[in-house]
XYZ file of C-alpha atoms in Angstrom:
711
model
C -18.907 -48.891 -24.299
C -16.914 -47.363 -21.335
C -16.727 -49.674 -18.308
C -18.794 -49.097 -15.180
C -15.650 -47.993 -13.536
C -14.585 -45.727 -15.970
C -17.956 -44.041 -16.265
C -18.345 -43.388 -12.423
C -14.960 -41.674 -12.739
C -16.044 -39.320 -15.297
C -19.324 -38.616 -13.467
C -17.146 -38.075 -10.465
C -14.862 -35.550 -11.873
C -17.918 -33.793 -13.539
C -19.623 -33.438 -10.351
C -16.471 -32.031 -8.932
C -16.145 -29.497 -11.920
C -19.603 -28.466 -11.089
C -19.228 -27.920 -7.602
C -16.137 -25.872 -8.315
C -18.375 -23.810 -10.899
C -20.909 -23.187 -8.474
C -18.610 -21.954 -6.054
C -17.284 -19.439 -8.417
C -20.999 -18.509 -9.270
C -22.000 -18.421 -5.621
C -18.624 -15.964 -4.629
C -19.502 -13.769 -7.708
C -23.231 -13.296 -7.275
C -22.131 -12.245 -3.362
C -20.128 -9.839 -4.911
C -22.300 -8.212 -7.429
C -25.029 -8.286 -4.968
C -22.982 -6.319 -2.518
C -22.000 -3.605 -4.718
C -24.970 -3.682 -6.855
C -23.377 -4.556 -10.103
C -26.151 -5.458 -12.102
C -26.028 -3.232 -15.136
C -23.106 -1.671 -17.652
C -23.391 1.573 -16.005
C -22.567 0.327 -12.691
C -19.615 -1.885 -13.789
C -18.111 1.425 -15.382
C -17.954 2.966 -11.900
C -15.613 2.296 -9.328
C -16.672 0.734 -6.023
C -15.014 3.847 -4.284
C -13.571 7.098 -5.104
C -12.345 8.584 -1.640
C -9.563 7.790 0.616
C -6.613 5.662 -0.686
C -8.964 4.516 -3.769
C -7.632 7.307 -6.179
C -3.686 6.527 -5.648
C -4.827 2.731 -6.000
C -6.412 3.475 -9.901
C -3.732 5.922 -10.533
C -1.371 2.591 -10.312
C -3.797 1.024 -12.315
C -3.983 3.828 -14.781
C -0.084 3.704 -14.761
C 0.260 0.190 -15.589
C -2.390 0.878 -18.399
C 0.174 3.539 -19.697
C 3.014 0.931 -19.609
C 4.805 2.228 -16.797
C 4.807 -0.335 -13.721
C 6.850 -3.227 -15.003
C 8.697 -5.736 -13.053
C 12.302 -5.532 -13.168
C 12.288 -2.077 -14.815
C 12.456 1.702 -13.229
C 9.163 2.611 -12.217
C 8.642 6.259 -13.885
C 5.125 7.580 -14.473
C 5.215 9.407 -17.561
C 2.388 11.390 -17.110
C 2.849 12.356 -13.506
C 5.226 14.773 -12.040
C 5.662 16.684 -14.992
C 7.775 17.699 -17.132
C 10.613 15.032 -15.459
C 7.932 12.047 -14.820
C 6.958 10.749 -11.253
C 9.895 8.301 -10.162
C 8.463 5.766 -8.026
C 10.720 3.080 -7.953
C 11.633 3.643 -4.133
C 7.716 3.214 -3.542
C 7.213 -0.357 -3.189
C 4.264 -1.895 -5.411
C 2.744 -5.483 -4.443
C 0.792 -7.450 -6.690
C 2.767 -6.398 -9.958
C 1.314 -9.198 -11.621
C -2.171 -8.696 -10.975
C -1.665 -4.816 -12.004
C -0.343 -6.166 -15.284
C -3.718 -8.110 -15.512
C -5.517 -4.785 -14.705
C -3.499 -2.851 -17.757
C -4.749 -5.763 -20.295
C -8.436 -5.599 -18.972
C -8.237 -1.518 -19.110
C -7.402 -1.778 -22.984
C -10.198 -3.863 -23.081
C -13.311 -2.256 -21.216
C -11.561 0.970 -19.458
C -10.028 1.676 -16.284
C -13.226 1.643 -13.831
C -14.663 -1.491 -15.381
C -11.229 -3.353 -15.049
C -11.074 -2.278 -11.541
C -14.506 -3.846 -11.001
C -13.497 -6.904 -12.648
C -10.158 -7.100 -10.803
C -11.890 -6.502 -7.486
C -14.500 -9.478 -8.158
C -11.649 -11.783 -8.684
C -10.500 -11.444 -5.256
C -13.136 -13.040 -3.368
C -13.570 -15.778 -6.330
C -9.854 -16.495 -6.322
C -9.861 -16.627 -2.240
C -12.838 -19.038 -2.501
C -10.786 -21.413 -4.993
C -7.818 -21.267 -2.861
C -9.161 -22.224 0.259
C -11.527 -24.902 -1.262
C -8.296 -26.446 -3.246
C -6.521 -26.631 0.229
C -9.542 -28.145 2.128
C -9.669 -30.841 -0.498
C -6.070 -31.609 -0.030
C -6.905 -32.035 3.306
C -9.543 -34.337 2.769
C -12.396 -32.122 4.179
C -15.788 -32.826 2.501
C -16.939 -31.045 -0.018
C -19.888 -29.642 1.817
C -18.003 -28.339 4.255
C -14.992 -27.168 2.004
C -17.136 -25.393 -0.069
C -18.682 -23.453 3.107
C -15.476 -22.745 4.154
C -14.177 -21.307 1.014
C -17.376 -18.948 1.009
C -16.949 -17.703 4.420
C -12.820 -17.195 4.053
C -13.484 -15.409 0.497
C -15.516 -12.454 2.249
C -13.588 -12.335 5.357
C -14.479 -9.074 6.950
C -11.006 -7.951 7.433
C -10.225 -8.498 3.561
C -13.668 -7.955 1.669
C -14.148 -4.696 3.978
C -10.864 -3.276 2.579
C -12.034 -2.894 -1.060
C -10.671 -0.716 -3.701
C -8.618 1.243 -1.891
C -6.412 -1.625 -0.342
C -6.840 -4.301 -3.223
C -3.291 -5.557 -2.385
C -4.611 -6.962 1.150
C -8.003 -7.795 -0.675
C -6.396 -10.731 -2.519
C -5.858 -13.223 0.150
C -5.772 -16.461 -2.011
C -2.219 -17.275 -1.684
C -2.956 -17.242 2.267
C -4.817 -21.059 2.333
C -1.998 -22.305 -0.088
C 0.736 -21.248 1.911
C -0.896 -22.525 5.454
C -1.106 -26.275 3.310
C 2.431 -25.703 2.409
C 3.363 -25.351 6.084
C 1.230 -28.335 7.090
C 3.017 -30.079 4.865
C 6.496 -29.492 5.342
C 5.685 -29.725 9.188
C 3.456 -33.034 9.296
C 3.350 -34.753 5.759
C 4.982 -38.261 5.724
C 4.816 -38.430 2.065
C 6.534 -35.403 0.908
C 9.152 -35.709 -1.638
C 10.897 -33.884 -4.255
C 8.976 -35.152 -6.924
C 5.497 -35.147 -5.171
C 2.425 -32.843 -5.843
C 2.852 -31.529 -2.287
C 6.278 -30.063 -3.342
C 4.647 -27.970 -6.478
C 2.136 -26.981 -3.761
C 4.920 -25.517 -1.484
C 7.028 -24.207 -4.290
C 3.825 -22.679 -6.103
C 2.405 -21.059 -3.072
C 6.136 -19.612 -2.202
C 5.916 -17.762 -5.382
C 2.295 -16.648 -5.093
C 3.129 -15.201 -1.464
C 6.715 -13.425 -2.872
C 4.683 -11.267 -5.380
C 1.707 -10.263 -3.363
C 0.986 -8.548 -0.114
C 4.250 -8.153 1.786
C 2.763 -8.761 5.105
C 1.388 -12.121 3.788
C 4.680 -13.399 2.632
C 6.223 -12.161 6.242
C 3.732 -14.163 8.595
C 4.085 -17.075 6.083
C 8.002 -17.067 6.511
C 7.713 -16.798 10.141
C 5.145 -20.139 10.257
C 7.434 -21.931 7.826
C 10.835 -20.850 9.707
C 8.907 -22.785 12.760
C 7.794 -25.980 10.647
C 11.812 -25.892 9.711
C 12.764 -25.803 13.028
C 10.457 -28.572 13.961
C 11.712 -30.683 11.457
C 15.213 -29.986 12.297
C 15.216 -31.817 15.137
C 13.307 -34.705 13.764
C 15.910 -36.561 11.373
C 13.012 -39.070 10.336
C 11.897 -36.679 7.465
C 15.034 -34.860 6.018
C 13.004 -34.328 2.654
C 10.512 -32.172 4.378
C 13.624 -30.027 5.789
C 15.087 -29.560 2.478
C 11.871 -28.787 0.742
C 10.993 -26.381 3.332
C 14.218 -24.486 3.236
C 13.990 -24.535 -0.720
C 10.571 -22.676 -0.541
C 11.722 -20.185 1.821
C 14.740 -19.496 -0.491
C 12.739 -19.213 -3.381
C 9.863 -16.865 -1.655
C 12.822 -14.640 -0.946
C 14.220 -14.498 -4.232
C 11.254 -13.808 -6.132
C 10.034 -11.285 -3.704
C 13.736 -9.149 -4.231
C 13.490 -9.983 -7.928
C 9.617 -8.612 -8.223
C 10.542 -5.506 -6.413
C 14.299 -4.862 -7.805
C 13.746 -1.460 -8.881
C 13.418 -0.305 -4.909
C 17.170 -1.498 -4.576
C 18.432 -0.785 -8.248
C 16.465 2.006 -9.843
C 15.637 4.471 -6.876
C 16.372 7.998 -7.971
C 17.455 9.389 -4.610
C 18.361 6.228 -2.257
C 19.861 8.536 0.105
C 16.867 11.069 0.212
C 13.835 10.752 2.485
C 11.906 7.889 2.332
C 8.724 7.631 0.113
C 7.492 6.011 3.103
C 8.167 6.851 6.684
C 7.589 4.351 9.762
C 8.190 4.691 13.358
C 8.357 2.505 16.629
C 4.737 4.257 17.493
C 3.231 2.807 14.551
C 3.977 -0.737 15.460
C 2.104 0.244 18.535
C -1.055 1.903 17.313
C -1.318 -0.589 14.322
C -0.482 -3.810 16.400
C -3.064 -6.261 16.648
C -5.554 -6.200 19.827
C -7.060 -9.121 20.515
C -10.248 -7.788 21.395
C -10.657 -6.194 18.029
C -10.946 -10.330 16.756
C -13.849 -10.283 18.615
C -15.501 -6.814 18.354
C -17.781 -6.271 15.594
C -17.834 -2.803 13.518
C -20.239 0.114 14.757
C -21.451 -0.060 11.084
C -22.890 -3.774 11.828
C -26.063 -4.746 10.186
C -27.204 -6.239 13.678
C -28.455 -3.718 16.341
C -26.731 -5.566 19.101
C -23.487 -6.187 17.320
C -23.447 -2.531 16.146
C -24.218 -1.254 19.469
C -20.942 -3.284 20.782
C -18.666 -1.568 18.529
C -20.406 1.865 19.307
C -19.216 1.278 22.803
C -15.812 0.609 21.765
C -15.294 3.566 19.821
C -16.906 5.636 22.726
C -14.133 3.552 25.291
C -11.092 3.203 23.654
C -8.588 6.090 22.553
C -5.782 4.290 20.928
C -7.119 2.724 17.616
C -5.261 2.023 14.528
C -7.415 0.109 11.894
C -10.152 -0.688 14.155
C -12.517 -3.525 13.410
C -10.671 -4.950 10.491
C -9.375 -7.950 12.458
C -13.132 -8.938 13.239
C -13.522 -12.970 12.934
C -16.847 -12.685 12.516
C -19.398 -15.150 14.719
C -18.132 -18.288 12.778
C -14.579 -17.518 13.502
C -15.291 -16.504 17.197
C -17.391 -19.987 17.671
C -14.132 -21.621 15.991
C -11.703 -19.873 18.054
C -13.494 -20.987 21.456
C -13.873 -24.759 20.251
C -10.056 -24.525 19.379
C -9.399 -23.189 22.752
C -11.310 -25.905 24.563
C -9.822 -28.888 22.190
C -6.480 -27.169 22.781
C -6.896 -27.424 26.883
C -8.592 -30.574 26.707
C -5.449 -32.050 24.989
C -3.055 -30.082 27.386
C -4.797 -31.583 30.716
C -4.557 -35.274 28.867
C -0.874 -34.574 27.902
C -1.521 -35.113 24.218
C -0.419 -33.405 21.247
C -2.312 -30.046 20.665
C -3.577 -29.028 17.323
C -1.404 -27.746 14.849
C -3.876 -24.525 14.435
C -3.271 -23.559 17.872
C 0.428 -23.600 17.807
C 0.603 -21.427 14.597
C -2.037 -19.328 16.127
C -0.832 -18.984 19.220
C 2.862 -18.090 17.626
C 0.926 -15.302 15.510
C -0.942 -13.560 18.065
C 2.397 -13.527 20.261
C 3.989 -11.500 17.496
C 1.630 -9.493 16.291
C -0.121 -8.487 19.302
C 0.674 -4.918 21.078
C 3.555 -5.423 23.304
C 4.333 -8.549 21.678
C 7.350 -9.433 19.756
C 6.605 -7.092 16.701
C 7.517 -4.260 19.041
C 10.559 -6.029 20.638
C 12.006 -6.285 17.063
C 10.961 -2.569 16.136
C 12.543 -1.207 19.346
C 15.940 -3.421 19.291
C 16.436 -4.050 15.941
C 14.719 -0.982 14.544
C 12.587 -3.080 12.023
C 9.572 -0.981 11.868
C 8.499 -1.566 8.153
C 5.509 -3.948 9.002
C 3.937 -1.709 11.370
C 0.392 -3.020 10.703
C 0.532 -6.482 12.352
C -3.322 -6.265 12.845
C -3.279 -7.868 9.267
C -2.567 -11.285 10.399
C -6.210 -11.500 11.157
C -6.665 -13.112 7.641
C -4.131 -15.915 9.087
C -5.815 -16.558 12.068
C -9.406 -16.382 10.136
C -7.904 -19.269 7.698
C -6.506 -21.292 10.325
C -9.921 -21.146 12.103
C -11.859 -22.152 9.342
C -9.674 -24.924 8.269
C -9.841 -26.414 11.982
C -14.032 -26.169 12.077
C -14.228 -27.449 8.525
C -12.342 -30.285 9.059
C -13.828 -31.215 12.716
C -17.250 -30.627 11.288
C -16.331 -32.773 8.246
C -16.084 -35.657 10.504
C -18.347 -34.970 12.774
C -21.058 -35.298 9.878
C -19.553 -38.048 8.222
C -22.528 -40.241 8.594
C -25.045 -37.821 8.135
C -27.409 -37.923 5.158
C -26.111 -35.729 2.198
C -29.167 -33.474 2.629
C -28.486 -32.759 6.315
C -24.814 -32.213 5.874
C -25.388 -29.814 3.206
C -28.340 -27.777 4.850
C -25.811 -27.269 7.814
C -23.056 -26.257 6.025
C -25.008 -23.659 3.776
C -26.785 -22.694 6.854
C -23.588 -21.679 8.768
C -21.854 -20.194 5.573
C -24.964 -18.077 5.059
C -25.259 -16.895 8.701
C -21.279 -16.127 8.401
C -22.065 -14.122 5.232
C -24.638 -12.252 6.612
C -22.384 -11.233 9.515
C -18.903 -10.758 7.760
C -20.232 -9.000 4.657
C -20.543 -5.375 5.617
C -23.499 -3.057 4.906
C -23.922 -2.031 1.191
C -23.518 1.685 0.050
C -26.775 3.499 0.388
C -28.316 4.917 -2.867
C -27.402 8.229 -1.923
C -23.559 7.060 -1.544
C -23.833 5.550 -5.106
C -25.010 8.575 -6.564
C -22.248 10.472 -4.715
C -19.544 8.426 -6.724
C -21.164 8.325 -10.040
C -21.555 11.920 -9.951
C -17.671 12.480 -9.065
C -16.892 10.080 -11.476
C -18.771 11.323 -14.517
C -18.268 15.020 -13.353
C -14.117 14.178 -13.908
C -15.168 12.094 -17.292
C -16.644 15.415 -18.476
C -13.822 17.303 -17.449
C -11.205 15.258 -18.565
C -12.795 14.937 -22.266
C -13.459 19.081 -22.296
C -9.510 19.268 -21.430
C -8.001 16.508 -24.018
C -10.456 18.379 -26.713
C -8.668 21.729 -25.960
C -5.258 20.969 -24.891
C -2.881 19.066 -27.449
C -1.545 15.673 -26.406
C 1.419 15.759 -24.235
C 0.438 19.095 -22.600
C 1.272 19.838 -19.020
C -0.988 20.805 -16.431
C 0.319 22.100 -13.076
C -1.388 21.613 -10.199
C -2.341 23.646 -6.945
C -2.034 23.346 -4.127
C 1.459 21.809 -4.247
C 1.526 18.267 -2.669
C 4.204 15.448 -2.394
C 3.351 11.962 -2.986
C 2.491 9.475 -0.998
C 1.193 9.817 2.260
C 1.239 13.571 3.338
C -1.467 15.405 5.038
C -3.805 17.374 2.764
C -4.620 21.174 3.376
C -7.805 22.200 4.540
C -10.692 19.900 3.126
C -8.856 18.349 0.470
C -8.227 14.622 0.344
C -5.129 12.776 0.132
C -4.656 11.364 -3.567
C -7.619 13.803 -4.650
C -4.952 15.132 -7.203
C -4.672 12.209 -9.095
C -8.455 12.434 -10.206
C -7.858 14.273 -13.686
C -4.984 11.757 -14.535
C -7.482 8.789 -14.164
C -9.752 10.107 -16.531
C -7.140 11.497 -19.526
C -4.764 9.673 -21.512
C -2.748 11.953 -23.377
C -2.392 15.021 -20.938
C 0.646 15.265 -18.068
C 0.517 16.346 -14.621
C 2.634 18.114 -12.166
C 1.617 15.978 -9.332
C 2.683 12.361 -8.407
C 6.228 13.420 -8.127
C 8.055 12.041 -4.894
C 7.691 14.017 -1.686
C 10.804 15.631 -0.425
C 13.143 14.800 -2.970
C 15.228 16.928 -5.230
C 13.273 16.668 -8.880
C 10.133 17.710 -7.185
C 11.744 20.750 -5.232
C 10.814 23.418 -7.900
C 7.181 22.648 -7.032
C 7.479 23.587 -3.579
C 9.652 26.775 -4.455
C 6.063 28.131 -5.894
C 3.819 27.404 -3.119
C 4.148 30.952 -1.972
C 5.439 33.111 -4.712
C 2.936 35.901 -6.206
C 0.222 35.093 -8.400
C 2.255 37.031 -11.437
C 5.515 35.462 -10.758
C 3.680 31.763 -10.761
C 2.164 32.371 -14.253
C 5.304 33.633 -15.644
C 7.497 30.675 -14.455
C 4.547 28.022 -15.156
C 4.517 29.586 -18.874
C 8.374 29.539 -19.181
C 8.316 25.843 -17.817
C 5.729 25.108 -20.859
C 2.951 24.438 -18.969
C -0.456 24.887 -20.696
C -2.854 24.795 -18.070
C -3.243 25.367 -13.985
C -5.348 23.126 -12.045
C -7.048 24.100 -8.755
C -8.841 22.163 -6.576
C -10.389 24.798 -4.361
C -10.746 22.457 -1.369
C -7.099 22.764 -0.842
C -7.569 26.573 -0.228
C -9.076 28.442 2.848
C -11.082 30.652 1.001
C -11.639 28.129 -1.809
C -8.777 29.684 -4.076
C -11.056 32.822 -4.703
C -8.198 35.061 -4.133
C -6.031 33.266 -6.725
C -8.764 33.314 -9.094
C -9.300 36.775 -9.049
C -6.035 37.712 -9.620
C -5.610 35.502 -12.344
C -8.527 37.291 -13.769
C -7.058 40.632 -13.310
C -3.581 39.325 -15.394
C -6.095 38.681 -18.099
C -6.403 34.695 -17.324
C -10.036 34.359 -17.770
C -10.430 30.937 -20.015
C -11.298 28.480 -17.639
C -13.280 24.999 -17.237
C -15.043 24.125 -13.918
C -15.715 20.828 -12.732
C -19.715 20.239 -12.082
C -19.752 21.394 -8.548
C -16.818 24.029 -9.294
C -14.175 22.631 -6.672
C -11.814 21.495 -9.649
C -10.830 24.842 -12.039
C -8.486 24.926 -14.731
C -7.256 27.990 -16.002
C -5.524 28.138 -19.554
C -2.536 29.418 -20.053
C 0.181 30.546 -22.798
C 3.008 28.151 -22.539
C 6.271 29.295 -24.143
C 7.357 28.055 -27.587
C 10.400 26.688 -26.579
C 9.984 26.074 -22.978
C 12.810 25.893 -20.038
C 13.453 23.090 -17.649
C 12.580 24.144 -14.105
C 15.456 24.744 -11.581
C 14.894 24.224 -7.878
C 16.299 27.295 -5.840
C 17.473 25.431 -2.890
C 18.993 22.174 -1.701
C 16.951 19.043 -0.510
C 16.946 17.732 2.933
C 17.593 13.775 3.045
C 18.472 11.497 5.390
C 19.726 12.147 8.958
C 17.952 15.344 9.339
C 15.057 16.151 11.999
C 12.228 18.285 11.317
C 12.665 22.219 11.401
C 12.630 23.423 14.833
C 10.599 26.383 16.009
C 13.670 28.774 15.677
C 13.994 27.473 11.789
C 17.249 25.419 12.721
C 17.553 21.929 11.048
C 19.530 19.778 13.398
C 21.281 16.467 12.361
C 21.266 13.098 14.080
C 24.144 11.608 12.631
C 26.032 12.258 9.290
C 23.578 14.032 6.972
C 22.327 14.265 3.387
C 21.559 16.993 0.996
C 20.708 16.973 -2.501
C 19.929 18.680 -5.789
C 18.443 17.973 -9.353
C 20.165 19.405 -12.360
C 17.416 18.635 -15.076
C 19.943 19.776 -17.620
C 22.319 17.582 -20.069
C 25.227 19.598 -19.341
C 26.769 20.450 -15.859
C 25.887 23.902 -13.993
C 27.804 25.824 -11.603
C 26.392 27.143 -8.015
C 27.538 29.448 -5.323
C 26.364 27.607 -1.998
C 26.401 28.958 1.451
C 25.676 27.029 4.526
C 25.700 28.782 7.940
C 26.395 25.647 10.400
C 26.556 25.073 14.189
C 27.681 22.457 16.237
C 26.141 20.857 19.219
C 29.612 20.472 20.649
C 32.366 22.057 19.106
C 33.312 19.830 16.006
C 34.690 19.590 12.538
C 32.265 18.977 9.907
C 33.175 18.021 5.857
C 31.101 18.954 3.200
C 31.236 15.921 0.663
C 29.696 15.981 -2.990
C 28.943 12.320 -4.352
C 31.430 10.830 -1.788
C 34.537 13.307 -2.653
C 35.450 15.719 0.402
C 35.216 19.316 -0.753
C 35.706 21.484 2.260
C 35.945 20.816 6.291
C 35.206 23.776 8.711
C 35.473 23.720 12.500
C 31.748 24.660 14.130
C 30.741 25.793 17.510
C 27.646 27.004 19.296
C 28.255 30.253 17.011
C 27.089 29.803 13.221
C 29.999 29.461 10.887
C 29.850 30.092 7.125
C 30.838 27.056 4.581
C 31.343 28.806 1.489
C 31.483 27.272 -2.100
C 31.468 29.980 -4.680
C 31.639 27.657 -8.006
C 30.455 24.246 -7.154
C 30.108 22.554 -10.301
C 26.869 19.961 -10.247
C 26.580 17.324 -13.116
C 23.264 16.457 -14.919
C 20.815 14.378 -12.579
C 20.640 14.171 -8.818
C 23.789 15.390 -7.122
C 24.266 13.989 -3.674
C 25.911 16.002 -0.928
C 26.739 14.775 2.437
C 27.769 17.013 5.889
C 29.922 14.409 7.899
C 31.339 15.031 11.248
C 33.964 12.495 13.313
C 32.675 13.207 16.540
C 29.634 11.291 17.987
C 26.157 12.677 18.224
C 25.235 14.201 21.667
C 21.683 13.546 23.180
C 20.492 16.345 24.872
C 17.457 15.446 26.643
C 14.797 12.404 26.755
C 12.282 14.138 24.231
C 12.244 13.531 20.392
C 14.874 15.095 18.060
C 17.123 15.422 20.747
C 19.935 13.426 19.077
C 22.395 15.775 17.530
C 25.464 16.543 16.004
C 25.312 19.949 14.181
C 23.004 22.293 12.732
C 21.860 24.183 9.715
C 21.051 27.660 10.531
C 20.521 29.061 7.299
C 21.260 28.157 3.277
C 22.216 30.464 0.548
C 21.612 28.909 -3.274
C 22.268 30.526 -6.232
C 22.755 29.058 -9.856
C 25.484 31.158 -11.780
C 26.600 29.059 -14.519
C 25.436 27.013 -17.199
C 21.752 27.558 -16.786
C 19.251 30.361 -16.299
C 16.694 29.871 -13.538
C 13.213 31.884 -14.642
C 12.790 35.125 -12.563
């Protein structure tokens, strides 16, 4: 017979497991109730199908196809046809999570897998917060309530599938626990469980959303600064330094392809950011307390409506909303902090962390200073610090209530904890989609599935489909009523076909697609068939006339065999691909780094040394004839380089001077050219694009040997 002590330990462990199990079940039920996921049919539909969601689903599909792996080039084989879509320069956070989605996709399909992984977001967040709170000796009921509130924090849960990386917040409470251990623990040692938490949280943050890593590094940095001046806890200092080093190393390793495998590193960046974005998307403290206009409570909704009417400069408005429990915790923390300041006592650690994060993230704060002086503009959306603020406030209120109610009967503690959690969830969880909105998603998805099945029944595996309108990837302004990333939809519902969309925007391998934008229909078809394309896909929302003129001209040329989506917006016209296709060649060079946008008179000014590129898709060199007509903002020399090797230097002035290269040999792959001037750039005015070195008035380009372009 086991002793009474052993039996009590066993029962306590069993009760703890039951509480964790109930927490998982409660989080899962709230998620399922919000998205109405009670049937197999519902689970086979995504929670959203607009905005950024098709792009996220495309990443999931690419991962399922085996194209997204850590430590490998990121080339999406079925996109960017015929060359594949090179996404190595496009950062992809949460690669381990994408691998989970890939495995689930093979088991249950893409859309069901997206639902499973999105269910994991609040469940994992609840478990992480509960673990951290219990480590901090918060009583079970308050750790449980805080975990539920954190799992469905408005700024994370409302992101949804379109921002699935941001929706996964489970590393945040673990990271804050690690910061607290380094800053204050007296028992932290190399062989302690605390060190495991610190190192584990560093890895978790490094492989997840970079914004969370960026905010956490700042807090851990301040914890190390505190230990630097406190010689009594040298182990904390060394463990903190090791934690930061591990996080940075893992981050660079998991994103290795960005630095090692980018196909065109000198090309135009796939993600462009500027200083203005760091102000637009910075934290506006009022948005921490202003509820959204679509809040389920009328009074709160009216306040959100007023904010929309009266404000004019909004980024991701309402997403930092803390919720009523978070706002109450903020007021409580502020009161405690002020009382301690006047009493000349140490303020709560949460106050110090929140004070720094707000000072850094708010508009006009440290983030703007860093962006303006150091030019670090990639982390523009500092409003996303809200998830750290929520976690800190929930830790504070859970710990305080845990101590205040310690003498209460269990039923009263649990009643109050569940009551506050319920109130917070009703406030934080946004309204559910209406039956009409869910029916709209079902109609679009099922229509795409039908179109995909019909396409794969007609076209052979590996067949290429050219998509119109021509659009780059990512983050471009879609024409007319077409939504950005809508062209991913046929890719999502097929397994064997290849599509032209998805190639990196403004990069040399996709130049040939833009050459087809305005050619006559007969020329378009002739070239596509010579390149081996078996079909032409049109999304009519991207055309002012719903592509009617193009479809009529295709019919006049004899291309009448077509498929249409249920609403007629998606049309596929079948072509006659050549038996021996030729690879497409671009008809001009591509502008890379160092160039301003084209001015009204057609001039392309450089602001420094400037890059051009060309993609030779063949496995042997080709020769081209190239003429560049250059002007200088002031008289100066300009040198033309090919792969770092000077080719020719000309003297330019205010009148255009030709730089002629009649037989320039281009090797296979991307060829990089640079135009360099030893004289400094000149600023002509205070407006944008006024810093100039030289300008390109006109370019003449022609392949003369080694390949034959399709005319």
